[in-house]
Amino acid sequence: DTAVSQTPKYLVTQMGNDKSIKCEQNLGHDTMYWYKQDSKKFLKIMFSYNNKELIINETVPNRFSPKSPDKAHLNLHINSLELGDSAVYFCASSLGLSVWSPLHFGNGTRLTVT
Amino acid sequence: TQLLEQSPQFLSIQEGENLTVYCNSSSVFSSLQWYRQEPGEGPVLLVTVVTGGEVKKLKRLTFQFGDARKDSSLHITAAQPGDTGLYLCAGRRNNNNDMRFGAGTRLTVKP
């Protein structure tokens, strides 16, 4: 069973479109994250939710809106896509906020904006 | 400016050689983790270090957390082609809400 699953794995779309990426975890974790990995492989945190409450919201354009309907899901909606949004987006989860809690990552969604 | 600076960015060595990857910051972290990422997959945890000065060994990998909990190193002994991958350090701070990653070290071990 996949622990953290993201869909779709690949997303190709045109500038100006709106798209969503879904993430689900079956680990029973209460904290979920979205990271963006650019072409240089730098993983940058975008959002973090703990028990469905937003706890980290980095300087991300407000075209990006996360939604957590329950603890097991954290979806990412992107409006008015731009070329610079092209990247791999990773969802992750962890159990609580302990110093020991590792992040469990999905396999990423490669977004290409043309 | 990144919170965690990793060096080197790229490392290409021959099988059997030893190597060290560094992760440095001016910030103090409650814990530091090392991950390894394969192409097309998400990062996978290798180790967590919490105590300043802590050393952990995982087979041929040795991880060290600096005394001031601002930096860490990963040493690989007798590298093998299977060690090839992207190594990422990540630090927790701000009541553990925040997990920040370094830019990674891409290691290639040639047979």
CSV table of C-alpha atoms in Angstrom, one decimal:
chain,number,residue,atom,x,y,z
A,1,ASP,CA,0.0,0.0,0.0
A,2,THR,CA,1.3,3.4,-0.9
A,3,ALA,CA,1.8,5.6,2.2
A,4,VAL,CA,1.6,9.0,0.6
A,5,SER,CA,0.1,9.2,-2.8
A,6,GLN,CA,-0.1,12.1,-5.2
A,7,THR,CA,-2.2,12.5,-8.3
A,8,PRO,CA,-1.5,13.1,-11.1
A,9,LYS,CA,2.2,12.1,-11.5
A,10,TYR,CA,2.6,14.3,-14.5
A,11,LEU,CA,0.6,17.5,-15.4
A,12,VAL,CA,1.2,19.4,-18.6
A,13,THR,CA,-0.9,22.5,-19.1
A,14,GLN,CA,-0.9,26.0,-20.6
A,15,MET,CA,-0.3,29.3,-19.0
A,16,GLY,CA,-3.4,30.8,-17.5
A,17,ASN,CA,-5.1,27.5,-16.7
A,18,ASP,CA,-6.2,26.4,-13.2
A,19,LYS,CA,-5.1,23.0,-12.0
A,20,SER,CA,-5.2,20.9,-8.8
A,21,ILE,CA,-2.9,18.3,-7.3
A,22,LYS,CA,-4.3,15.8,-4.8
A,23,CYS,CA,-2.5,14.2,-1.9
A,24,GLU,CA,-3.6,11.4,0.5
A,25,GLN,CA,-1.8,9.6,3.2
A,26,ASN,CA,-2.8,6.4,4.9
A,27,LEU,CA,-0.2,6.6,7.7
A,28,GLY,CA,-2.5,8.1,10.3
A,29,HIS,CA,-0.3,11.2,10.4
A,30,ASP,CA,-1.7,14.6,11.5
A,31,THR,CA,0.8,16.9,9.8
A,32,MET,CA,1.0,17.4,6.0
A,33,TYR,CA,3.2,19.5,3.8
A,34,TRP,CA,3.6,20.8,0.3
A,35,TYR,CA,7.2,21.3,-1.1
A,36,LYS,CA,8.3,22.6,-4.5
A,37,GLN,CA,11.5,21.2,-6.0
A,38,ASP,CA,12.9,23.3,-8.7
A,39,SER,CA,15.2,22.3,-11.6
A,40,LYS,CA,18.3,22.6,-9.3
A,41,LYS,CA,16.6,20.1,-6.9
A,42,PHE,CA,16.1,22.6,-4.1
A,43,LEU,CA,13.2,21.6,-2.0
A,44,LYS,CA,11.3,24.6,-0.7
A,45,ILE,CA,8.5,24.4,1.8
A,46,MET,CA,5.2,26.0,0.7
A,47,PHE,CA,2.6,25.0,3.2
A,48,SER,CA,2.3,22.9,6.4
A,49,TYR,CA,-0.9,21.8,8.0
A,50,ASN,CA,-1.3,20.2,11.5
A,51,ASN,CA,-4.7,18.7,12.2
A,52,LYS,CA,-6.2,20.5,9.3
A,53,GLU,CA,-4.9,23.9,10.6
A,54,LEU,CA,-2.5,25.9,8.5
A,55,ILE,CA,0.7,26.4,10.4
A,56,ILE,CA,3.2,27.4,7.8
A,57,ASN,CA,2.4,29.6,4.8
A,58,GLU,CA,5.6,30.6,3.1
A,59,THR,CA,5.9,33.5,0.7
A,60,VAL,CA,3.9,31.7,-1.9
A,61,PRO,CA,1.8,33.6,-4.5
A,62,ASN,CA,-1.8,33.6,-3.5
A,63,ARG,CA,-2.5,31.8,-6.7
A,64,PHE,CA,-1.6,28.7,-4.7
A,65,SER,CA,-4.3,27.6,-2.3
A,66,PRO,CA,-4.0,24.5,-0.2
A,67,LYS,CA,-7.1,22.7,1.1
A,68,SER,CA,-7.2,20.1,3.8
A,69,PRO,CA,-10.7,18.5,4.1
A,70,ASP,CA,-9.4,16.1,6.7
A,71,LYS,CA,-6.2,15.0,8.3
A,72,ALA,CA,-5.5,12.4,5.6
A,73,HIS,CA,-5.8,14.8,2.6
A,74,LEU,CA,-4.0,18.0,1.6
A,75,ASN,CA,-4.8,19.2,-1.9
A,76,LEU,CA,-3.1,22.0,-3.8
A,77,HIS,CA,-5.0,24.2,-6.2
A,78,ILE,CA,-3.1,26.6,-8.5
A,79,ASN,CA,-4.9,29.4,-10.4
A,80,SER,CA,-3.6,31.3,-13.4
A,81,LEU,CA,-0.6,29.1,-14.0
A,82,GLU,CA,2.7,30.7,-15.0
A,83,LEU,CA,5.8,29.4,-16.7
A,84,GLY,CA,7.7,29.7,-13.4
A,85,ASP,CA,5.4,27.3,-11.7
A,86,SER,CA,6.9,24.5,-13.6
A,87,ALA,CA,8.6,22.2,-11.1
A,88,VAL,CA,8.1,19.0,-9.2
A,89,TYR,CA,5.6,19.3,-6.3
A,90,PHE,CA,6.0,16.9,-3.3
A,91,CYS,CA,3.4,16.2,-0.7
A,92,ALA,CA,4.7,14.9,2.6
A,93,SER,CA,3.3,13.9,6.0
A,94,SER,CA,4.7,13.4,9.5
A,95,LEU,CA,3.4,12.1,12.8
A,96,GLY,CA,3.0,15.2,15.0
A,97,LEU,CA,5.7,17.8,15.4
A,98,SER,CA,8.3,15.9,17.4
A,99,VAL,CA,12.0,16.4,16.7
A,100,TRP,CA,12.1,12.8,15.7
A,101,SER,CA,9.3,12.9,13.2
A,102,PRO,CA,10.5,12.0,9.7
A,103,LEU,CA,8.8,13.3,6.7
A,104,HIS,CA,7.2,10.7,4.4
A,105,PHE,CA,7.1,11.9,0.9
A,106,GLY,CA,4.9,11.1,-2.1
A,107,ASN,CA,6.6,10.5,-5.4
A,108,GLY,CA,6.0,14.0,-6.7
A,109,THR,CA,3.9,15.6,-9.4
A,110,ARG,CA,5.8,17.0,-12.3
A,111,LEU,CA,4.1,20.1,-13.4
A,112,THR,CA,5.0,21.6,-16.8
A,113,VAL,CA,3.5,24.9,-17.9
A,114,THR,CA,3.8,25.7,-21.5
B,1,THR,CA,20.2,32.9,0.9
B,2,GLN,CA,19.4,29.4,1.9
B,3,LEU,CA,19.0,28.5,5.6
B,4,LEU,CA,21.0,25.3,5.1
B,5,GLU,CA,24.1,25.3,2.9
B,6,GLN,CA,25.2,22.0,1.6
B,7,SER,CA,28.6,21.3,0.1
B,8,PRO,CA,29.7,20.1,-2.3
B,9,GLN,CA,26.8,20.5,-4.7
B,10,PHE,CA,28.2,17.7,-6.9
B,11,LEU,CA,30.6,14.9,-6.1
B,12,SER,CA,31.8,12.2,-8.5
B,13,ILE,CA,34.1,9.6,-7.1
B,14,GLN,CA,35.4,6.1,-7.8
B,15,GLU,CA,34.0,3.0,-6.1
B,16,GLY,CA,35.9,2.4,-2.8
B,17,GLU,CA,36.7,6.0,-2.1
B,18,ASN,CA,35.6,7.8,1.1
B,19,LEU,CA,33.7,11.1,1.0
B,20,THR,CA,32.2,13.7,3.3
B,21,VAL,CA,29.2,15.9,2.7
B,22,TYR,CA,28.6,19.0,4.8
B,23,CYS,CA,25.5,20.8,5.9
B,24,ASN,CA,26.0,24.2,7.5
B,25,SER,CA,23.8,27.0,8.9
B,26,SER,CA,23.9,30.0,11.2
B,27,SER,CA,20.6,28.8,12.8
B,28,VAL,CA,20.1,26.4,15.6
B,29,PHE,CA,17.9,23.4,14.9
B,30,SER,CA,16.0,21.1,17.3
B,31,SER,CA,17.0,18.2,15.1
B,32,LEU,CA,18.6,17.5,11.8
B,33,GLN,CA,17.7,14.8,9.3
B,34,TRP,CA,19.4,13.4,6.3
B,35,TYR,CA,17.4,12.1,3.3
B,36,ARG,CA,18.3,10.4,0.1
B,37,GLN,CA,16.4,10.9,-3.1
B,38,GLU,CA,16.4,8.7,-6.2
B,39,PRO,CA,15.2,10.0,-9.6
B,40,GLY,CA,11.4,10.1,-9.9
B,41,GLU,CA,10.9,9.5,-6.2
B,42,GLY,CA,10.5,11.5,-3.1
B,43,PRO,CA,13.2,11.8,-0.5
B,44,VAL,CA,13.6,8.9,2.0
B,45,LEU,CA,14.9,9.4,5.6
B,46,LEU,CA,18.3,8.0,6.4
B,47,VAL,CA,18.8,9.3,10.0
B,48,THR,CA,17.7,11.8,12.6
B,49,VAL,CA,20.2,13.5,14.9
B,50,VAL,CA,19.0,15.5,17.9
B,51,THR,CA,21.7,16.0,20.5
B,52,GLY,CA,24.7,18.4,19.9
B,53,GLY,CA,27.8,16.4,19.2
B,54,GLU,CA,25.8,13.2,18.4
B,55,VAL,CA,27.3,10.6,16.1
B,56,LYS,CA,25.2,8.0,14.4
B,57,LYS,CA,26.4,5.1,12.2
B,58,LEU,CA,24.4,3.3,9.6
B,59,LYS,CA,26.6,0.6,8.1
B,60,ARG,CA,29.1,2.6,6.0
B,61,LEU,CA,27.4,5.9,6.7
B,62,THR,CA,28.4,8.1,9.7
B,63,PHE,CA,26.4,11.1,10.6
B,64,GLN,CA,27.5,13.8,13.0
B,65,PHE,CA,25.5,16.7,14.5
B,66,GLY,CA,27.6,19.8,15.5
B,67,ASP,CA,28.0,20.7,19.2
B,68,ALA,CA,26.0,23.9,18.6
B,69,ARG,CA,23.3,22.1,16.6
B,70,LYS,CA,23.9,24.3,13.6
B,71,ASP,CA,25.7,22.0,11.3
B,72,SER,CA,26.0,18.3,10.3
B,73,SER,CA,28.1,16.0,8.2
B,74,LEU,CA,27.6,12.8,6.4
B,75,HIS,CA,30.7,10.5,5.8
B,76,ILE,CA,30.5,7.5,3.6
B,77,THR,CA,33.3,4.9,3.8
B,78,ALA,CA,34.2,2.8,0.8
B,79,ALA,CA,31.5,4.2,-1.5
B,80,GLN,CA,29.6,1.9,-3.8
B,81,PRO,CA,27.7,2.6,-7.0
B,82,GLY,CA,24.5,1.9,-5.1
B,83,ASP,CA,25.2,5.0,-3.0
B,84,THR,CA,24.6,7.2,-6.0
B,85,GLY,CA,21.8,9.7,-5.4
B,86,LEU,CA,20.9,13.1,-4.1
B,87,TYR,CA,21.6,13.6,-0.4
B,88,LEU,CA,19.6,16.2,1.4
B,89,CYS,CA,19.9,17.6,4.9
B,90,ALA,CA,16.9,19.1,6.6
B,91,GLY,CA,16.6,20.9,9.9
B,92,ARG,CA,13.6,21.4,12.2
B,93,ARG,CA,13.0,24.7,14.0
B,94,ASN,CA,10.3,27.0,15.3
B,95,ASN,CA,8.7,24.5,17.7
B,96,ASN,CA,9.3,21.8,15.1
B,97,ASN,CA,6.6,23.2,12.8
B,98,ASP,CA,9.2,24.1,10.2
B,99,MET,CA,11.3,21.6,8.3
B,100,ARG,CA,13.9,23.3,5.9
B,101,PHE,CA,16.0,21.5,3.4
B,102,GLY,CA,19.5,22.2,2.0
B,103,ALA,CA,20.0,22.3,-1.7
B,104,GLY,CA,21.4,18.8,-1.8
B,105,THR,CA,24.6,17.0,-2.8
B,106,ARG,CA,24.4,14.9,-5.9
B,107,LEU,CA,26.7,12.0,-5.5
B,108,THR,CA,27.9,9.8,-8.3
B,109,VAL,CA,29.9,6.7,-7.5
B,110,LYS,CA,31.6,5.1,-10.6
B,111,PRO,CA,32.3,1.4,-10.7
